[in-house]
Coordinates of C-alpha atoms in Angstrom, one line a residue:
Chain K
M327 CA 19.2 -48.6 -2.4
D328 CA 22.5 -46.6 -1.2
P329 CA 22.1 -44.6 1.9
I330 CA 23.8 -41.6 0.7
T331 CA 20.9 -41.2 -2.0
L332 CA 18.2 -42.2 0.9
M333 CA 19.5 -39.2 3.1
L334 CA 19.0 -37.2 0.0
F335 CA 15.4 -38.4 -0.2
I336 CA 15.1 -37.4 3.3
I337 CA 16.6 -33.7 3.1
A338 CA 14.4 -33.3 -0.5
G339 CA 11.3 -34.8 1.3
G340 CA 11.1 -32.6 3.8
V341 CA 11.9 -29.6 2.1
L342 CA 8.9 -30.1 0.2
V343 CA 6.8 -30.9 3.4
G344 CA 7.5 -27.1 4.3
V345 CA 7.0 -25.8 0.6
C346 CA 3.4 -27.6 0.7
V347 CA 2.5 -25.4 3.9
H348 CA 2.5 -22.1 1.7
F349 CA -0.1 -24.1 -0.9
I350 CA -2.8 -25.1 1.6
P351 CA -4.9 -22.5 2.5
A352 CA -5.7 -22.1 6.0
S353 CA -6.7 -19.8 8.5
A354 CA -7.7 -20.2 12.0
V355 CA -10.0 -17.4 11.7
G356 CA -12.0 -19.0 9.2
A357 CA -13.7 -20.8 11.9
M358 CA -16.1 -17.6 12.1
S359 CA -16.1 -17.1 8.3
A360 CA -14.4 -14.3 9.0
S361 CA -11.0 -15.1 6.7
T362 CA -10.5 -17.2 3.4
G363 CA -9.1 -20.8 4.0
I364 CA -9.8 -24.0 5.7
A365 CA -11.1 -23.0 9.3
T366 CA -7.4 -24.2 11.3
G367 CA -3.9 -23.6 11.7
P368 CA -1.9 -24.2 8.4
S369 CA 0.9 -26.6 10.3
M370 CA -1.9 -28.5 11.6
L371 CA -3.8 -29.0 8.7
S372 CA -1.0 -29.3 6.5
F373 CA 0.5 -32.6 9.1
G374 CA -3.2 -33.9 8.9
A375 CA -2.9 -34.0 4.9
G376 CA 0.7 -35.5 5.3
L377 CA -0.5 -38.3 7.8
S378 CA -3.0 -39.7 5.1
G379 CA -0.4 -39.3 2.8
I380 CA 1.7 -41.5 4.5
L381 CA -0.8 -44.1 5.4
S382 CA -1.4 -44.4 1.8
A383 CA 1.9 -44.9 0.9
S384 CA 2.2 -47.4 3.5
F385 CA 0.0 -49.6 1.8
A386 CA 2.3 -49.7 -1.6
L387 CA 5.4 -50.0 0.7
E388 CA 6.6 -53.0 -1.0
T389 CA 6.4 -51.9 -4.9
G390 CA 9.1 -49.5 -5.4
P391 CA 9.5 -45.6 -4.4
V392 CA 7.9 -43.9 -7.5
A393 CA 4.7 -45.9 -7.0
M394 CA 4.9 -45.1 -2.9
L395 CA 5.6 -41.6 -3.6
A396 CA 2.4 -41.4 -5.7
S397 CA 0.4 -43.1 -3.4
G398 CA 1.2 -40.5 -0.6
A399 CA 0.4 -37.8 -3.2
A400 CA -3.1 -39.3 -4.2
G401 CA -3.7 -39.5 -0.1
S402 CA -2.7 -36.3 0.5
T403 CA -4.4 -34.6 -1.8
L404 CA -7.9 -36.5 -1.3
M405 CA -7.8 -35.1 2.2
V406 CA -7.2 -31.5 1.2
V407 CA -9.8 -31.7 -1.5
L408 CA -12.1 -33.5 0.6
T409 CA -11.7 -31.0 3.5
I410 CA -11.8 -27.9 1.2
L411 CA -15.4 -29.3 0.1
G412 CA -16.8 -30.4 3.5
G413 CA -15.4 -26.5 4.1
N414 CA -17.7 -25.1 1.4
L415 CA -20.3 -27.1 2.3
V416 CA -20.7 -25.8 5.7
N417 CA -20.2 -22.1 4.9
A418 CA -22.4 -22.5 1.5
F419 CA -25.1 -23.8 3.8
G420 CA -24.6 -23.7 7.6
T421 CA -23.7 -20.5 7.6
G422 CA -24.6 -19.2 4.1
V423 CA -22.0 -17.5 2.5
P424 CA -20.5 -17.7 -0.7
P425 CA -16.5 -18.7 -1.1
V426 CA -14.6 -15.8 -2.0
S427 CA -10.4 -14.4 -1.4
G428 CA -10.3 -11.7 0.7
Q429 CA -7.0 -10.9 -0.5
T430 CA -7.7 -11.2 -4.2
A431 CA -11.2 -8.8 -2.9
S432 CA -8.6 -6.3 -1.3
G433 CA -6.3 -6.2 -4.6
Q434 CA -3.2 -7.4 -2.1
S435 CA -2.8 -10.4 -3.8
V436 CA 0.0 -11.4 -6.3
L437 CA -2.1 -11.2 -9.2
G438 CA -2.2 -7.6 -8.5
S439 CA -4.5 -5.2 -8.8
S440 CA -7.0 -7.3 -10.1
T441 CA -9.7 -8.3 -7.7
K442 CA -11.0 -11.5 -9.5
D443 CA -10.3 -15.3 -9.3
A444 CA -7.5 -16.3 -11.4
I445 CA -9.0 -19.3 -12.8
T446 CA -12.4 -18.2 -13.1
G447 CA -12.3 -15.1 -13.2
W448 CA -15.5 -14.6 -10.7
E449 CA -15.6 -11.3 -9.6
Q450 CA -14.9 -11.6 -5.6
K451 CA -14.8 -7.7 -4.4
P452 CA -19.3 -7.9 -3.6
F453 CA -19.0 -11.1 -2.1
V454 CA -16.9 -10.4 1.0
T455 CA -18.9 -9.2 3.7
P456 CA -18.0 -6.4 5.5
G457 CA -15.5 -6.0 7.9
T458 CA -14.0 -9.4 7.2
D459 CA -11.4 -10.7 5.2
G460 CA -13.5 -13.0 2.9
H461 CA -14.6 -16.7 3.6
G462 CA -14.7 -20.2 2.1
M463 CA -12.4 -21.4 -0.3
P464 CA -13.1 -20.4 -3.6
V465 CA -11.5 -22.1 -7.1
Q466 CA -8.0 -20.8 -6.7
T467 CA -7.0 -21.2 -3.2
A468 CA -9.0 -25.0 -3.8
I469 CA -6.7 -25.8 -6.9
S470 CA -3.6 -23.9 -5.0
G471 CA -4.8 -26.4 -2.1
A472 CA -4.7 -29.7 -4.1
I473 CA -1.4 -28.8 -5.6
G474 CA -0.1 -28.5 -2.2
G475 CA -1.3 -31.8 -1.2
I476 CA 0.5 -33.3 -4.1
I477 CA 3.8 -31.4 -2.8
G478 CA 3.2 -32.7 0.7
G479 CA 2.2 -36.1 0.1
L480 CA 4.9 -36.6 -2.2
G481 CA 7.4 -35.1 0.4
G482 CA 5.9 -37.3 3.4
A483 CA 6.3 -40.5 1.1
M484 CA 9.8 -39.2 0.5
V485 CA 10.7 -39.4 4.1
F486 CA 8.7 -42.5 4.7
F487 CA 10.9 -44.0 1.9
G488 CA 14.1 -42.9 2.9
V489 CA 13.7 -43.7 6.8
H490 CA 12.0 -47.1 6.0
Y491 CA 15.2 -48.0 3.5
L492 CA 17.6 -47.1 5.9
F493 CA 16.3 -48.4 8.7
V494 CA 15.6 -52.1 7.1
P495 CA 19.2 -53.6 7.8
I496 CA 18.7 -52.7 11.4
T497 CA 15.2 -54.1 12.3
Q498 CA 12.3 -56.0 11.8
E499 CA 9.7 -53.8 13.0
T500 CA 11.1 -51.1 9.9
A501 CA 7.1 -50.2 9.0
A502 CA 6.2 -49.2 12.1
I503 CA 9.3 -47.3 13.6
S504 CA 9.9 -45.1 9.8
G505 CA 6.2 -44.4 10.0
M506 CA 6.7 -42.7 13.4
I507 CA 10.1 -41.0 12.1
A508 CA 8.6 -40.2 9.7
A509 CA 5.3 -38.4 10.9
G510 CA 8.0 -36.7 13.1
I511 CA 10.0 -35.1 10.5
F512 CA 6.7 -33.9 8.6
L513 CA 5.8 -32.4 12.0
I514 CA 8.5 -30.4 12.4
N515 CA 8.8 -29.4 8.8
C516 CA 4.8 -28.3 8.7
V517 CA 5.7 -26.0 12.2
L518 CA 8.5 -24.3 10.4
P519 CA 6.4 -22.2 7.9
A520 CA 3.8 -21.2 10.4
Y521 CA 7.0 -18.4 11.8
T522 CA 7.1 -17.0 8.0
L523 CA 3.2 -17.3 7.4
V524 CA 1.9 -16.1 10.7
G525 CA -1.2 -17.9 11.3
K526 CA -3.1 -17.8 7.8
T527 CA -2.6 -17.9 4.5
E528 CA -4.6 -18.2 1.5
G529 CA -2.1 -20.3 -1.0
M530 CA -0.3 -20.1 -3.9
F531 CA -2.1 -16.4 -4.9
D532 CA -1.3 -15.2 -1.0
R533 CA 1.7 -12.6 -1.1
K534 CA 3.3 -14.7 1.8
M535 CA 4.4 -16.9 -1.1
L536 CA 7.1 -14.4 -2.0
R537 CA 8.6 -15.6 1.6
I538 CA 9.1 -19.1 0.1
P539 CA 12.9 -18.6 0.4
K540 CA 12.7 -18.8 3.7
T541 CA 11.3 -21.5 4.6
F542 CA 13.2 -23.4 1.9
F543 CA 16.2 -22.3 4.1
S544 CA 14.8 -23.3 7.2
C545 CA 13.7 -27.0 6.2
L546 CA 16.6 -27.5 4.4
I547 CA 19.1 -27.0 7.7
V548 CA 16.6 -28.7 9.9
S549 CA 15.8 -31.7 7.5
T550 CA 19.8 -32.2 6.8
F551 CA 20.3 -31.7 10.5
L552 CA 17.7 -34.5 11.0
A553 CA 18.9 -36.6 7.8
V554 CA 22.3 -36.9 9.1
I555 CA 21.5 -38.1 12.8
I556 CA 19.0 -41.1 11.0
Y557 CA 22.1 -41.6 8.3
S558 CA 24.3 -42.1 11.5
V559 CA 22.4 -44.4 13.6
S560 CA 21.5 -46.7 10.6
T561 CA 25.2 -47.0 9.8
Y562 CA 26.2 -47.4 13.3
A563 CA 23.8 -49.7 14.1
S564 CA 24.3 -51.5 11.3
M565 CA 28.3 -51.6 12.1
G566 CA 26.8 -53.3 15.7
A567 CA 27.8 -50.1 17.7
V568 CA 24.1 -49.5 18.6
Chain J
M343 CA -9.9 -61.4 -0.3
L344 CA -11.9 -59.6 -2.2
Q345 CA -14.8 -60.3 0.1
I346 CA -12.5 -59.0 2.5
L347 CA -11.4 -56.0 1.4
L348 CA -15.1 -55.0 0.2
L349 CA -16.4 -55.7 3.9
G350 CA -13.5 -53.8 5.0
S351 CA -14.1 -50.9 3.0
A352 CA -17.6 -51.0 4.0
L353 CA -16.7 -51.3 7.6
A354 CA -13.9 -48.6 7.9
G355 CA -16.6 -45.8 6.0
L356 CA -19.0 -46.3 8.6
L357 CA -16.9 -46.1 11.5
A358 CA -15.0 -43.6 10.3
F359 CA -18.3 -41.2 9.1
L360 CA -19.4 -42.1 13.2
A361 CA -15.8 -41.4 14.2
G362 CA -16.7 -38.3 12.8
I363 CA -19.5 -36.9 14.0
F364 CA -18.4 -37.6 17.7
E365 CA -15.4 -36.1 17.0
N366 CA -16.8 -32.9 16.2
E367 CA -19.4 -33.3 18.5
D368 CA -17.2 -33.7 21.6
S369 CA -15.0 -30.3 20.2
D370 CA -18.2 -28.2 20.0
A371 CA -19.6 -29.4 23.7
G372 CA -16.8 -28.4 24.9
S373 CA -15.6 -25.2 23.0
A374 CA -12.7 -26.7 22.1
S375 CA -10.3 -25.8 18.5
N376 CA -10.7 -22.5 17.2
P377 CA -14.4 -21.1 18.1
N378 CA -12.4 -21.1 21.8
S379 CA -11.3 -17.4 21.3
Q380 CA -14.8 -16.5 21.4
V381 CA -15.7 -18.2 24.5
Q382 CA -12.8 -16.6 25.7
L383 CA -13.0 -13.3 24.4
A384 CA -16.7 -12.8 25.7
P385 CA -16.2 -11.9 29.2
Q386 CA -13.6 -9.3 28.2
I387 CA -16.5 -7.4 26.1
E388 CA -18.8 -8.3 29.3
H389 CA -20.8 -11.1 28.3
L390 CA -20.8 -13.5 31.3
H391 CA -21.3 -16.9 29.8
R392 CA -22.4 -20.4 31.0
Y393 CA -20.4 -22.4 28.0
Y394 CA -18.4 -25.1 29.2
N395 CA -14.6 -24.1 27.9
K396 CA -12.3 -26.7 27.8
A397 CA -9.3 -26.5 25.0
I398 CA -6.9 -29.0 26.1
A399 CA -5.0 -28.7 23.1
G400 CA -5.5 -27.9 19.7
E401 CA -7.9 -30.4 18.1
P402 CA -5.8 -32.4 15.9
P403 CA -3.0 -33.0 18.6
Q404 CA -5.6 -33.7 21.4
N405 CA -7.6 -36.0 19.4
A406 CA -4.6 -38.1 18.6
L407 CA -3.9 -38.4 22.1
W408 CA -7.2 -40.3 22.7
A409 CA -7.6 -42.4 20.0
A410 CA -3.9 -43.7 20.4
L411 CA -4.6 -44.1 24.2
A412 CA -7.6 -45.9 23.3
A413 CA -6.1 -48.0 20.7
T414 CA -3.0 -49.1 22.9
V415 CA -5.0 -50.2 25.5
A416 CA -7.2 -51.9 23.5
Y417 CA -4.3 -53.8 21.5
L418 CA -2.4 -54.7 24.6
L419 CA -5.8 -56.0 26.1
S420 CA -6.7 -57.7 23.1
A421 CA -3.3 -59.3 22.7
R422 CA -3.5 -60.3 26.9
L423 CA -7.1 -61.4 27.8
G424 CA -6.7 -64.9 25.5
M425 CA -10.5 -64.4 24.6
D426 CA -11.5 -64.5 20.4
P427 CA -9.9 -62.4 18.4
I428 CA -13.4 -60.4 17.6
P429 CA -14.7 -60.5 21.1
G430 CA -11.2 -59.3 22.5
V431 CA -10.8 -56.3 20.1
I432 CA -14.6 -55.1 21.0
L433 CA -14.2 -55.8 24.5
G434 CA -10.5 -54.2 24.6
S435 CA -11.6 -51.4 22.1
V436 CA -14.4 -50.7 24.4
L437 CA -12.0 -50.8 27.9
G438 CA -9.7 -48.4 25.9
A439 CA -12.1 -46.0 25.0
L440 CA -13.2 -45.7 28.6
T441 CA -9.6 -45.0 29.6
A442 CA -9.3 -42.2 27.4
S443 CA -13.0 -40.6 28.4
L444 CA -11.5 -40.6 31.8
L445 CA -8.3 -38.9 30.8
Q446 CA -10.8 -36.4 29.0
G447 CA -13.1 -36.1 31.6
M448 CA -9.9 -35.1 34.0
Y449 CA -8.0 -32.9 31.8
G450 CA -11.7 -30.7 30.7
S451 CA -12.7 -30.1 34.0
L452 CA -9.4 -28.9 34.8
A453 CA -8.7 -26.9 31.7
H454 CA -12.6 -25.6 32.3
I455 CA -11.6 -24.2 35.8
S456 CA -8.2 -23.0 35.4
R457 CA -9.7 -20.9 32.0
I458 CA -12.7 -19.4 34.1
A459 CA -10.7 -18.7 37.2
S460 CA -8.0 -16.4 34.7
M461 CA -11.2 -14.8 33.6
K462 CA -11.8 -13.6 37.1
N463 CA -11.1 -10.0 36.3
F464 CA -13.7 -9.4 33.9
K465 CA -16.0 -10.7 36.6
Q466 CA -16.7 -14.1 34.6
M467 CA -18.0 -16.9 37.7
L468 CA -17.4 -20.2 37.6
Y469 CA -20.5 -21.7 37.5
W470 CA -20.8 -25.7 38.7
D471 CA -24.0 -26.5 36.6
S472 CA -21.9 -25.1 33.4
L473 CA -19.0 -27.2 34.4
L474 CA -20.9 -30.6 35.5
S475 CA -23.7 -30.6 32.8
P476 CA -21.8 -30.6 29.9
L477 CA -18.8 -32.7 31.4
P478 CA -20.2 -36.1 31.1
L479 CA -21.7 -35.5 27.4
S480 CA -18.6 -34.4 26.4
M481 CA -17.0 -37.6 27.9
T482 CA -19.5 -39.7 26.2
Y483 CA -18.4 -37.9 23.1
T484 CA -14.9 -38.6 23.5
F485 CA -15.2 -42.6 24.4
L486 CA -17.7 -42.9 21.4
S487 CA -15.1 -41.3 19.0
A488 CA -12.3 -42.9 20.9
L489 CA -14.3 -46.4 20.4
C490 CA -14.9 -45.9 16.7
L491 CA -11.5 -44.8 16.0
T492 CA -9.7 -48.3 17.6
L493 CA -11.9 -50.2 16.1
L494 CA -11.2 -48.6 12.5
S495 CA -7.6 -48.9 13.0
F496 CA -8.2 -52.4 13.6
V497 CA -9.9 -52.7 10.2
I498 CA -7.2 -50.9 8.5
H499 CA -4.8 -53.0 10.5
G500 CA -6.5 -56.4 10.2
L501 CA -8.9 -56.1 6.9
L502 CA -7.0 -53.9 4.6
G503 CA -3.6 -55.1 5.5
S504 CA -1.6 -52.0 6.9
P505 CA 1.8 -52.6 7.6
F506 CA 1.8 -50.1 10.4
P507 CA 1.1 -51.3 14.2
V508 CA -2.6 -50.5 15.4
P509 CA -1.7 -47.4 17.5
L510 CA 0.1 -45.8 15.2
I511 CA -2.7 -46.2 12.9
A512 CA -4.9 -44.9 15.7
M513 CA -3.1 -41.9 16.3
F514 CA -2.5 -41.1 12.3
L515 CA -6.3 -41.3 12.3
G516 CA -7.3 -39.1 15.4
F517 CA -4.3 -36.1 13.9
T518 CA -6.3 -36.4 10.6
L519 CA -9.5 -36.6 11.9
G520 CA -8.9 -33.5 14.6
A521 CA -7.7 -31.5 11.8
I522 CA -10.6 -32.6 9.3
A523 CA -13.3 -31.8 12.3
S524 CA -11.9 -28.8 13.3
S525 CA -12.2 -27.0 9.5
T526 CA -15.4 -28.0 8.7
G527 CA -17.9 -28.6 11.7
D528 CA -16.3 -25.9 13.6
V529 CA -17.3 -23.6 11.1
H530 CA -21.1 -24.8 12.1
Y531 CA -20.4 -23.9 15.7
G532 CA -18.2 -20.7 15.6
A533 CA -20.1 -18.7 12.9
E534 CA -23.4 -19.7 13.2
R535 CA -24.4 -21.1 16.6
L536 CA -22.3 -18.5 18.6
Y537 CA -23.8 -15.8 16.4
Q538 CA -27.4 -17.0 16.3
H539 CA -28.6 -13.5 17.2
Y540 CA -27.0 -12.0 13.6
K541 CA -28.6 -12.7 10.5
F542 CA -27.8 -15.7 8.4
G543 CA -26.2 -15.2 5.9
S544 CA -22.7 -13.2 6.4
G545 CA -19.4 -13.9 7.9
I546 CA -18.4 -12.7 11.4
A547 CA -16.8 -9.1 11.2
I548 CA -13.5 -9.0 13.6
S549 CA -15.1 -6.2 15.2
K550 CA -18.0 -8.1 16.2
Q551 CA -15.7 -11.0 17.4
G552 CA -16.6 -11.7 20.9
D553 CA -20.3 -10.9 20.9
I554 CA -21.6 -14.1 21.4
D555 CA -24.9 -15.5 21.8
V556 CA -25.0 -16.0 25.9
K557 CA -28.8 -16.3 25.7
G558 CA -30.7 -19.4 25.0
E559 CA -34.2 -20.5 24.0
Y560 CA -35.2 -20.8 27.7
G561 CA -32.4 -18.8 29.9
Y562 CA -28.9 -18.7 29.7
R563 CA -27.5 -21.0 26.8
N564 CA -25.2 -24.1 28.1
S565 CA -22.7 -26.3 26.0
V566 CA -25.4 -29.1 26.7
D567 CA -27.2 -27.2 23.5
T568 CA -24.7 -26.7 21.5
P569 CA -24.3 -30.8 20.0
Y570 CA -28.0 -30.5 19.6
F571 CA -27.7 -28.1 17.0
T572 CA -24.1 -28.9 15.1
L573 CA -25.5 -32.6 15.1
R574 CA -28.1 -31.1 12.7
F575 CA -25.4 -29.8 10.2
G576 CA -21.9 -29.5 11.3
G577 CA -21.4 -33.2 12.5
P578 CA -22.6 -35.1 9.6
V579 CA -20.3 -32.9 7.3
T580 CA -17.3 -33.7 9.2
G581 CA -18.7 -37.5 9.4
L582 CA -19.1 -37.3 5.4
T583 CA -15.8 -35.6 5.1
F584 CA -13.8 -38.3 7.1
G585 CA -16.0 -41.3 6.1
L586 CA -15.1 -40.5 2.3
L587 CA -11.7 -40.0 2.7
I588 CA -11.3 -43.2 4.7
F589 CA -13.9 -45.2 2.2
I590 CA -12.6 -43.8 -1.0
D591 CA -8.6 -44.7 0.0
A592 CA -9.8 -48.0 0.9
L593 CA -12.2 -48.8 -1.9
S594 CA -9.5 -47.5 -4.6
R595 CA -6.9 -50.3 -3.4
I596 CA -9.9 -53.3 -3.8
S597 CA -8.0 -53.9 -7.1
G598 CA -4.8 -54.3 -6.3
G599 CA -2.9 -52.7 -8.6
V600 CA -1.0 -49.4 -6.5
W601 CA -1.3 -47.3 -10.1
T602 CA -5.3 -48.3 -10.3
S603 CA -5.8 -47.0 -6.7
V604 CA -3.4 -43.7 -7.9
I605 CA -5.7 -43.7 -10.7
L606 CA -8.6 -43.7 -9.1
E607 CA -7.7 -41.7 -6.4
F608 CA -6.8 -38.6 -8.9
S609 CA -9.9 -38.8 -11.2
I610 CA -12.1 -38.4 -7.6
I611 CA -10.3 -35.9 -6.7
A612 CA -10.9 -33.9 -10.3
L613 CA -14.3 -34.8 -10.0
I614 CA -14.4 -33.2 -6.2
L615 CA -12.7 -30.2 -7.6
I616 CA -15.4 -29.9 -10.4
F617 CA -18.3 -30.1 -8.0
I618 CA -16.5 -27.5 -5.8
V619 CA -16.7 -25.3 -8.7
F620 CA -20.5 -25.8 -9.2
L621 CA -21.2 -25.4 -5.4
E622 CA -19.1 -21.8 -5.6
K623 CA -21.4 -20.9 -8.7
Y624 CA -24.0 -22.2 -6.7
T625 CA -24.1 -20.0 -4.0
R626 CA -23.3 -17.2 -5.7
D627 CA -26.2 -16.9 -7.5
K628 CA -28.3 -18.1 -4.6
Y629 CA -27.0 -15.5 -2.2
G630 CA -26.0 -12.8 -4.4
P631 CA -23.1 -9.5 -3.4
F632 CA -23.7 -7.9 -0.3
E633 CA -25.2 -4.7 -0.4
E634 CA -23.5 -1.6 0.2
G635 CA -24.0 0.4 4.0
K636 CA -25.3 -3.7 5.5

């Protein structure tokens, strides 16, 4: 494939990774059942999901870009959805609270003043523990997480694909090196949205979704920079300069 | 070929399940990850405690470090020892996991001492028993989880045929497991075990945070008691989540076709989402809304 197209793959993948973090509900205070979202930082959770996507995609390395991207998306989504299931199980039977969205309950989500779940239509407000910002992952955030997993997995697999085929002409151990570099680019793009999310998000119904343009541009700039470096290294190496 | 893949999937699922349990208990025995904020907050509101307070890094990178270190040592030893593949891998993995657990013990004790020392202004004492009794326990859990993850990486590389090298797979899996354990099992520690003097059935309000339970069934509570409690529910759920992830991912690839695997995985994702809807309905019906003023 044309090296410029591969470079564009890296850039687009990096931007998708940044966007996916906005969709995956996560909040560190969730560990005390005091906030809606998976109980860990958004960046680290998305990175964990992305790595399982890259690992899945690596099995489909020889089957072409479309199958590889689909495989990566499936791996990431499976990780996010299973984590949501595990988190909800612990909240339901370990802590004894139903999953509920705090921001929707207080009428501050992108749904406006509605205090009902956007998908099931279940009332959220009476189920929030007083003094907390919700707990667990209700259906609307679970669906948002699944969408985030798909976007993140696609992004990770795109970066992996781009790096892999840029490095094929210059090294034997391509899978290992490209896996490592793809993980690095994934991590950088996962951490950038932490500045716009400030530690917590409830997914696509959170008001912080409106800050996506900031994430988009910062990830675009960083991914372009990284893609140009990888492209230059591969080009100069194939010319015998490195 | 089919038999190897089936064996690989079953073995991978089992090892992942065990690794999940042990990793979660390692983090709970050391008050690592997100509930660590509560243990740090406690002395500031005059709750002097005897918890082992190691938080070396965020749980995902920390666990990735142990797994990658153990797998690197195991990979090098298994190649250099000149033994048959299976005994070589097992012996190498044991030595690798031992290295990781020794490093964890060193980092953990230094992290505990420095964290407790920084609480001097709030009259928090550095109790040696609160460090020396949970330290071997926490190191043992690290040993077990690093061993399981290393063996799992060998299974994924050798039996399931991943193109990645073993240490890289271990790093990937360590990171993913850390993210899963910190978001499932830790809730059982942070929201339930640390706050057992509150009534079951509510989240911890922001105003109550730091008011952790410092007294145990007999005397002051220390971190050896924590895995005794969280092993009953938080640990197995973490193991189940990570085990299912690895098992479903491996099993879906048995037919050999990439698209079959993708379709199977997405159908299972749809089933899980449906289960999540029913689980939410069940908890809403069972627990009901909170009453005003309570």
